[in-house]
Short mmCIF file of C-alpha atoms in Angstrom, two decimals:
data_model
loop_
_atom_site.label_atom_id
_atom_site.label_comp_id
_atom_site.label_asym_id
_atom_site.label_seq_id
_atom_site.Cartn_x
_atom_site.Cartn_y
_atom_site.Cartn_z
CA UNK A 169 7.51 -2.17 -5.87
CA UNK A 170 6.09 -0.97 -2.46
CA UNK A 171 6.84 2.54 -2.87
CA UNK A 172 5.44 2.58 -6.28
CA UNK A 173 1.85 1.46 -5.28
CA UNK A 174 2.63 4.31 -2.57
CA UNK A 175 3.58 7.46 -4.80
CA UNK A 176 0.54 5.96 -7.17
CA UNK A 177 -2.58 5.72 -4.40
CA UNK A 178 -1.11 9.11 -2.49
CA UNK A 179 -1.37 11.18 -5.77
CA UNK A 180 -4.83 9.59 -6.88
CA UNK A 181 -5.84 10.20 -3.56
CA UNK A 182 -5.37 13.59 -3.27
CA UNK A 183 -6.69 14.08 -6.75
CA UNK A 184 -10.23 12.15 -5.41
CA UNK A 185 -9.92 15.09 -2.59
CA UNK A 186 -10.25 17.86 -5.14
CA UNK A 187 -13.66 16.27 -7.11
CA UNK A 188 -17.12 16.43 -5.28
CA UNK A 189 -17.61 13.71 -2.92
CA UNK A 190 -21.16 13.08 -4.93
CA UNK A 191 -20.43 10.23 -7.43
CA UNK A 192 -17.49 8.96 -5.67
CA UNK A 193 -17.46 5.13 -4.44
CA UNK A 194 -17.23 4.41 -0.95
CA UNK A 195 -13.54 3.63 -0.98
CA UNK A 196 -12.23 6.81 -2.89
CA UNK A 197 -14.70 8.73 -0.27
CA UNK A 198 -12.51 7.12 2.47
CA UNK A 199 -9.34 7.41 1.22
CA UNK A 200 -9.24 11.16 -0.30
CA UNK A 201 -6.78 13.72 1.11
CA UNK A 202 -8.52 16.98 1.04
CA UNK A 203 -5.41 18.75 1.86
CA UNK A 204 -1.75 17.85 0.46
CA UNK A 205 0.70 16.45 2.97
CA UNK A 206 3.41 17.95 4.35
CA UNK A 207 6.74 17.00 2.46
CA UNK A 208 7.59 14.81 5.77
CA UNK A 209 4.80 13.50 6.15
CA UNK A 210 4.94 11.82 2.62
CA UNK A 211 8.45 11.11 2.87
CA UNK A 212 7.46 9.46 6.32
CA UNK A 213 4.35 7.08 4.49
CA UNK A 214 6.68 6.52 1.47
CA UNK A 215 9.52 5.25 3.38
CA UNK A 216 8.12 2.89 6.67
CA UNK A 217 10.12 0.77 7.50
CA UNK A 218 7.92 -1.82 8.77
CA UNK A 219 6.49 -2.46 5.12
CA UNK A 220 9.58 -0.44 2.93
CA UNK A 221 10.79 -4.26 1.35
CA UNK A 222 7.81 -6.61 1.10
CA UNK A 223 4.61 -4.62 2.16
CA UNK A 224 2.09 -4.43 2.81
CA UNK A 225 0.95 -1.27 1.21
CA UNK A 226 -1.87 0.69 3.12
CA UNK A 227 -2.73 4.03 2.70
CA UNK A 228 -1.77 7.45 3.09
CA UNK A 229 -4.90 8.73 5.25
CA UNK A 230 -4.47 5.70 8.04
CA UNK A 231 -0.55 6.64 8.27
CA UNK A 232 -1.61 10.17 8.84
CA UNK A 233 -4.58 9.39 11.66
CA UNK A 234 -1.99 7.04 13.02
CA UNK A 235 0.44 9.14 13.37
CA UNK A 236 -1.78 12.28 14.34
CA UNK A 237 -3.62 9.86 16.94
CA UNK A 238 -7.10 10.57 15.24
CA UNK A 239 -9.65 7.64 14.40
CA UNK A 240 -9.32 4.42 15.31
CA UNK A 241 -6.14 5.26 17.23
CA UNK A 242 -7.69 8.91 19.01
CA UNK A 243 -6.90 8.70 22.46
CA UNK A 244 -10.01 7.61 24.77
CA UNK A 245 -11.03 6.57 27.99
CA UNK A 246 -10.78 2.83 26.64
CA UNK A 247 -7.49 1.07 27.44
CA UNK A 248 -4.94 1.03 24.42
CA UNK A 249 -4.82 -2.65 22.90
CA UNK A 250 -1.35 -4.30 23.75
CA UNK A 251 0.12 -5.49 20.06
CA UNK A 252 2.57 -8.06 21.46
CA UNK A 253 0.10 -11.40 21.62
CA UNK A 254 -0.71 -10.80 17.99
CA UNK A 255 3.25 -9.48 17.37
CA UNK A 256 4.38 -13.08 18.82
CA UNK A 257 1.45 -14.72 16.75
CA UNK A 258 2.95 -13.67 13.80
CA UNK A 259 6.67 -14.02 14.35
CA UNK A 260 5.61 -18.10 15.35
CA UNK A 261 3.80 -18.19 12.15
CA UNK A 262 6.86 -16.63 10.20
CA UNK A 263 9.19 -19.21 11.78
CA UNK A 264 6.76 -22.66 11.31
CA UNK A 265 6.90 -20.77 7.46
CA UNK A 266 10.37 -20.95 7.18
CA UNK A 267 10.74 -24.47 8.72
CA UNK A 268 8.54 -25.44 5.54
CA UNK A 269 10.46 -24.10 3.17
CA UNK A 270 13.65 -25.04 4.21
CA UNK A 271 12.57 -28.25 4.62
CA UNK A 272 10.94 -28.30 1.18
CA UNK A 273 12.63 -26.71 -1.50
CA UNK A 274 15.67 -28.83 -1.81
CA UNK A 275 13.36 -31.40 -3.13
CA UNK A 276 11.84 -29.45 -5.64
CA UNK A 277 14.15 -27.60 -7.32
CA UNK A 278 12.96 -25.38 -10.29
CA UNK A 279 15.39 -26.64 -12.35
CA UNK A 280 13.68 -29.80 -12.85
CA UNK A 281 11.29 -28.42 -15.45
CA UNK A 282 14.62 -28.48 -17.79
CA UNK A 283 15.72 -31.81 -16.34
CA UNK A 284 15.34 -35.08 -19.11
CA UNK A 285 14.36 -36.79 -16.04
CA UNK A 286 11.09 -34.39 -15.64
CA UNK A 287 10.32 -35.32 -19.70
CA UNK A 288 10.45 -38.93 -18.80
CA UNK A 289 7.27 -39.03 -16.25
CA UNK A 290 4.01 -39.65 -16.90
CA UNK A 291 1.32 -36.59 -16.65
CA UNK A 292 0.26 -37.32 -13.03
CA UNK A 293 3.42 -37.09 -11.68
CA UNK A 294 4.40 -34.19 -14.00
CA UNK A 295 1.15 -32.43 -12.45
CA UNK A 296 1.92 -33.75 -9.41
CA UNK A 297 5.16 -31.93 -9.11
CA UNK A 298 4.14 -28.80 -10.19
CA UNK A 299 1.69 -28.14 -7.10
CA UNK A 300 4.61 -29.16 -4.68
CA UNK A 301 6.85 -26.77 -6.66
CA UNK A 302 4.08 -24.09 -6.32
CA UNK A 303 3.56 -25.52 -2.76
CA UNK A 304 6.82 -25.15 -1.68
CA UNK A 305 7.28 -21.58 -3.14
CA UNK A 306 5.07 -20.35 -0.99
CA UNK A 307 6.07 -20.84 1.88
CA UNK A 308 8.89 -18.19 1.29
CA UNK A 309 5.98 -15.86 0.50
CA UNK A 310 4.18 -16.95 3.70
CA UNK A 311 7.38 -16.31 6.22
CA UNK A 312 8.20 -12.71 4.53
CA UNK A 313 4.53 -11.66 4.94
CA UNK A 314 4.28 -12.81 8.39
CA UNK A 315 7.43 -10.73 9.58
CA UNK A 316 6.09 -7.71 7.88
CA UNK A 317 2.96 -8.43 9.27
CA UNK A 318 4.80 -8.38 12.78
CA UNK A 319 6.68 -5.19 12.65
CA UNK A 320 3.40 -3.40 11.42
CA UNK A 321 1.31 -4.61 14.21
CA UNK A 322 3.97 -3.82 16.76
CA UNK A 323 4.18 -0.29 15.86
CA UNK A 324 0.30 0.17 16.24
CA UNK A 325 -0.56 0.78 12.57
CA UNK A 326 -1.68 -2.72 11.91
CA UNK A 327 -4.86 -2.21 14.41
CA UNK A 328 -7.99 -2.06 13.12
CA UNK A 329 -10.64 -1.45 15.05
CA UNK A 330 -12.61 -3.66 17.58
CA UNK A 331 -14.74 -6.79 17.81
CA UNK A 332 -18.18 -7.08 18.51
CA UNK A 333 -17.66 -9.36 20.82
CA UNK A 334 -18.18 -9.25 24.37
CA UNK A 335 -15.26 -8.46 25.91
CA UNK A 336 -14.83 -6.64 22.77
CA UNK A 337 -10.82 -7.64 21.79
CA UNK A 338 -8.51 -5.90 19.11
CA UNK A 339 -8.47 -6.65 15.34
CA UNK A 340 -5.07 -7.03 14.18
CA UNK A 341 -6.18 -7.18 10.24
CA UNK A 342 -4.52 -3.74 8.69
CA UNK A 343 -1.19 -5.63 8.38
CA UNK A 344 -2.59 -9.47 7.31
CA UNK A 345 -1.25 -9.87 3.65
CA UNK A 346 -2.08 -13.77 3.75
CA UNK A 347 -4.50 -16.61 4.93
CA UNK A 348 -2.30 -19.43 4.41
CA UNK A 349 -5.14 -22.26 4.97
CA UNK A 350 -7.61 -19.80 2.13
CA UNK A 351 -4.81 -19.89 -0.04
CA UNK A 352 -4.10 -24.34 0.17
CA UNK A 353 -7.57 -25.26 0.60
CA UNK A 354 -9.66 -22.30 -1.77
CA UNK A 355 -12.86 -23.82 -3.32
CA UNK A 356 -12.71 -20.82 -5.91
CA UNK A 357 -10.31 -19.62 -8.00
CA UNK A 358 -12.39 -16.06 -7.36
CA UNK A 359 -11.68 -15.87 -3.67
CA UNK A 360 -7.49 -16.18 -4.56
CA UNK A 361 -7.04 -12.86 -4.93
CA UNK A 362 -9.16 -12.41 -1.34
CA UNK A 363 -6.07 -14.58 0.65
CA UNK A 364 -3.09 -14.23 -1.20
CA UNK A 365 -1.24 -10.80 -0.97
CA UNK A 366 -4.28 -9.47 0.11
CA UNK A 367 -3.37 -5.81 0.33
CA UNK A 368 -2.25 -5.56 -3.04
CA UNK A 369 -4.84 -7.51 -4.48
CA UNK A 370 -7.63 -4.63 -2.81
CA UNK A 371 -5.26 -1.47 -4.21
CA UNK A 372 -5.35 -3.37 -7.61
CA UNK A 373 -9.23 -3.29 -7.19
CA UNK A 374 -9.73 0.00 -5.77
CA UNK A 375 -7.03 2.07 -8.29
CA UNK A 376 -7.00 -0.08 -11.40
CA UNK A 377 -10.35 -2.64 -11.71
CA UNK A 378 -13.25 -0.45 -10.42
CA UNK A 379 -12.00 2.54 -12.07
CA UNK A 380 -12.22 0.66 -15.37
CA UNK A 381 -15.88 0.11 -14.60
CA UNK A 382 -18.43 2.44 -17.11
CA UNK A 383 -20.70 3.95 -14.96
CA UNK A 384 -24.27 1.54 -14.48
CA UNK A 385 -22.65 -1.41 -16.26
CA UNK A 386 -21.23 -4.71 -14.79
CA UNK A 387 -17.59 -5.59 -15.02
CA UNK A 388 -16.73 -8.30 -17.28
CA UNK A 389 -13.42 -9.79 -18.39
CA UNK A 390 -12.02 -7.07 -20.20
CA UNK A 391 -11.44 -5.11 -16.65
CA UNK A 392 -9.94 -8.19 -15.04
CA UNK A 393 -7.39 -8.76 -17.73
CA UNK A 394 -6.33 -5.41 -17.42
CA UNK A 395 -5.91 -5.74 -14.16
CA UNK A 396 -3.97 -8.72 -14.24
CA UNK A 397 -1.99 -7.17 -17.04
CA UNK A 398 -1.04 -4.31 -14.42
CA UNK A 399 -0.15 -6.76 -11.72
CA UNK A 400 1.89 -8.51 -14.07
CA UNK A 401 3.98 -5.06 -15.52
CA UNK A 402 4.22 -4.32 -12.10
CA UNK A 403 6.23 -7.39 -10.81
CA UNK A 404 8.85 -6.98 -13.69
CA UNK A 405 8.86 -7.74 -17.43
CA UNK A 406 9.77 -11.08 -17.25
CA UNK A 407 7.89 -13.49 -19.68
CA UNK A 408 6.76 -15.58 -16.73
CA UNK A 409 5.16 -13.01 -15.23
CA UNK A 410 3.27 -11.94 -18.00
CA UNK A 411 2.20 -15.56 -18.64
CA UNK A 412 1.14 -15.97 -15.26
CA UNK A 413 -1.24 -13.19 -15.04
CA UNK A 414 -3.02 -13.25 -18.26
CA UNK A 415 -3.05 -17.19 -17.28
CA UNK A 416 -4.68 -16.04 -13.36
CA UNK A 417 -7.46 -13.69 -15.50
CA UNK A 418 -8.00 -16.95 -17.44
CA UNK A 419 -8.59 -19.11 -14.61
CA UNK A 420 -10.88 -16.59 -12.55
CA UNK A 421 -12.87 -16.29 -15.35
CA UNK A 422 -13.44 -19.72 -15.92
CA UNK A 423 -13.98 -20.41 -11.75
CA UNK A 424 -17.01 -18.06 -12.35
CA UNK A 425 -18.60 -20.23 -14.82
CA UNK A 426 -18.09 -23.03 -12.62
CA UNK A 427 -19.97 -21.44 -9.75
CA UNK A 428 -22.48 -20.10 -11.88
CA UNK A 429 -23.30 -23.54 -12.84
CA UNK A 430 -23.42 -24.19 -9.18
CA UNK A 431 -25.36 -21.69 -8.10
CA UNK A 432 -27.92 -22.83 -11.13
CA UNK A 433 -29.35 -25.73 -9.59
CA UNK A 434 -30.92 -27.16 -6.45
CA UNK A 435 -29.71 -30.29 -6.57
CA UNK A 436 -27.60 -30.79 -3.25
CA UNK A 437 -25.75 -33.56 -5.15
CA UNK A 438 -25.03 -31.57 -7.78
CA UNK A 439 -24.18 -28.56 -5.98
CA UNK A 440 -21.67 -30.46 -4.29
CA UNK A 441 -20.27 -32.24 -7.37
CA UNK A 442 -19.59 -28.32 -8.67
CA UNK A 443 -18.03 -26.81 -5.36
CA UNK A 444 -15.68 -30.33 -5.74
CA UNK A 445 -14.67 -29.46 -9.07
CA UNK A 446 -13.94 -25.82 -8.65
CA UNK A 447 -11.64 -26.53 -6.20
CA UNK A 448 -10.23 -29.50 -7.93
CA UNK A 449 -9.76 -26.83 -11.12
CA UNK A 450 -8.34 -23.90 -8.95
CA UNK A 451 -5.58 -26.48 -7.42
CA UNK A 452 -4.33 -27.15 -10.68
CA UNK A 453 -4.67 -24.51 -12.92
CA UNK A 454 -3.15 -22.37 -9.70
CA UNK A 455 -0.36 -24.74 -9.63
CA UNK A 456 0.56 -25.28 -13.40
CA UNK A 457 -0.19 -21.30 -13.89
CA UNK A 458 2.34 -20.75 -10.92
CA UNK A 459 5.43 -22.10 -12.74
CA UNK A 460 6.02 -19.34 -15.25
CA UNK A 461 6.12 -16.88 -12.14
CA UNK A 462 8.77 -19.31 -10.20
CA UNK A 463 10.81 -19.81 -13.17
CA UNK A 464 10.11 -16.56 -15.43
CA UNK A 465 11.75 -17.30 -18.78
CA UNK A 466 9.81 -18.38 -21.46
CA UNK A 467 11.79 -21.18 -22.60
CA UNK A 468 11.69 -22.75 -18.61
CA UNK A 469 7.76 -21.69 -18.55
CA UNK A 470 6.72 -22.99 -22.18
CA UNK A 471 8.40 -26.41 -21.11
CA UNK A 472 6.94 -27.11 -18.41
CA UNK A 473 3.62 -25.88 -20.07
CA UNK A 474 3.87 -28.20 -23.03
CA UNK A 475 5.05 -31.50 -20.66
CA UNK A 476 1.42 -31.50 -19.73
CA UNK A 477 -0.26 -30.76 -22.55
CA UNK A 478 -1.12 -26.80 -21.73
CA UNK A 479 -4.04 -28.37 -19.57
CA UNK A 480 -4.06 -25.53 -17.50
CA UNK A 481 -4.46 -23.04 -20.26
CA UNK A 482 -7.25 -25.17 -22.30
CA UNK A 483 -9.38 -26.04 -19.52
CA UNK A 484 -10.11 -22.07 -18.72
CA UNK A 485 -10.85 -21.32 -22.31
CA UNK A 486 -12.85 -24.48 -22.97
CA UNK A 487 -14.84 -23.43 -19.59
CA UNK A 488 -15.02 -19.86 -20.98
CA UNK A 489 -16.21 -21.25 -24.07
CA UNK A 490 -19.00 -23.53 -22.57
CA UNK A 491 -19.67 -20.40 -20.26
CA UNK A 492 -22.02 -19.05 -23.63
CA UNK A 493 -22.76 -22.38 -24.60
CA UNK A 494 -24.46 -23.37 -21.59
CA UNK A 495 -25.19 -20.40 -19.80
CA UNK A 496 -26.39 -20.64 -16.38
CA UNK A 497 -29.90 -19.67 -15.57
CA UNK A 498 -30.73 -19.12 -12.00
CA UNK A 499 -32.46 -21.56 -10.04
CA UNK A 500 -36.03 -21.66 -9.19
CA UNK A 501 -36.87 -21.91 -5.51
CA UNK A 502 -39.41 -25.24 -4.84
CA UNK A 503 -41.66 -22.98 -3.36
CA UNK A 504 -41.46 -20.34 -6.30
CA UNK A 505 -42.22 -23.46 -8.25
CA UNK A 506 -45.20 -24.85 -6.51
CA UNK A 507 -46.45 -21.28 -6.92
#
């Protein structure tokens, strides 16, 4: 899966380096290879070790300056940043990760969705256990990240640059696939994508979503289904896959009518009331959504689906729905309205 967002953003790249750089967006200027790479060279980016299994992807130009010692890592008067503190940072995070799912999962087993014991509970509890299902699951997700995170950042490639700061210190952020807390506690369904498998999620942006963009229009949810329909061929053709990604486009889109209602009114009550119930929607709509990629078939997904009434799949489309109903006008500033 790696190597084929690899072989995918090295040829696009080095396609971007043969157009003019007028017209291009900021991230295709950065990324183009104006000269192809030497057969080892993309043998050597195709093939790291450090990210061959489980990522993260990154691309071809930063291997090569890494490896050349040009940008970021050029050799200067200023001291090299060590990588083991942020190395043994993320080996302690992989192992608390682990702890948690070992601990967890042989409570919630998958095969509970099947179970006549699961058909017998009431809806809250039926809810309830798919977020600790989708909890627990994660966890996995969270340990494998955090080793690959480790071997990247010991071998130098995961720095990125400096902090502002005084002392300025080393940014460690090339490698970081995750933020475990943004992930449990996001407000927005929008921001998901920003936490969880965060490297893919920004190739899927740069190589599928904003190249689906016409030229001095907005993007609208015809470019993030087809993104999500990418993501989704791209894990496997399993049912549950599929489901879950033309579910996730769902639920984004209806997050963003949520917050445009938010962002439509001054009312700090209000506001409030809005940012409560996004997150509120995004933990269980993430959660329901996240069984049919734990489970995959369709019978397994459809089950669990139907024991709670496909809430998670109505609630986006109603809030789509209500989206044109009530659309959100922006709010007027109480000094725009005195005026």
């Amino acid at each position: 899966m790696v190597l084929t967002l690899k072989v995918i953003s090295c040829a696009i790249n080095y396609n971007d380096g043969l157009l003019k750089e007028e017209g291009l967006r900021e991230a295709q200027k950065k990324n183009r290879l104006i000269k192809l790479p030497s057969l080892i060279e993309y043998f050597g980016y195709c093939l790291c070790c450090g990210s061959h299994f489980a990522g993260p992807v990154y691309e071809m130009k930063d291997y090569l300056d890494w490896t050349e010692g040009k940008g970021i890592w050029a050799h200067s008067d200023k001291r090299s940043p060590s990588p083991y503190g942020a190395t043994f940072r993320a080996l302690v995070q992989a192992s608390i990760c682990m702890a948690f799912y070992l601990y967890l999962v042989p409570y919630h087993p998958l095969t509970r969705f099947t179970e006549p014991i699961y058909q017998e509970w009431g809806l809250w509890r039926k809810l309830s256990y798919q977020y600790m299902s989708g909890f627990t699951a994660r966890w996995k997700y969270y340990f494998i990240w955090s080793i690959s995170e480790a071997s990247i950042i010991i071998s130098g490639l995961g720095f990125s640059g400096w902090t502002e700061s005084s002392p300025p210190k080393p940014k460690w952020d090339r490698a970081k696939n995750v933020d475990i807390l943004g992930v449990e506690l996001a407000k927005s369904s929008v921001v998901l994508p920003l936490v969880w498998n965060i490297q893919v999620s920004t190739w899927l942006r740069h190589y599928v979503y904003e190249r689906l963009i016409t030229k001095g229009r907005k993007p609208g949810f015809f470019q993030l289904l087809a993104t999500q329909t990418v993501s989704a061929v791209w894990h496997g053709l399993y049912p549950g896959y599929i489901i879950f990604f033309v579910q996730s486009a769902l639920m984004i889109a209806g997050s963003r009518v949520i917050y445009r209602w938010e962002q439509a009114t001054n009312m700090a009550l209000v506001k409030k009331a809005f940012v409560f119930m996004n997150f509120a929607y995004t933990l269980l709509v993430l959660n329901y959504s996240a069984v049919g990629f734990m489970v995959l078939s369709m019978h397994e997904t459809l089950a669990s689906y139907s024991s709670v009434y496909y809430i998670g799949t109505i609630l986006p489309i109603a809030l789509i729905l209500l989206g044109y109903i009530i659309p959100a006008k922006p709010a007027r500033s109480k000094a725009r309205k005195e005026q």
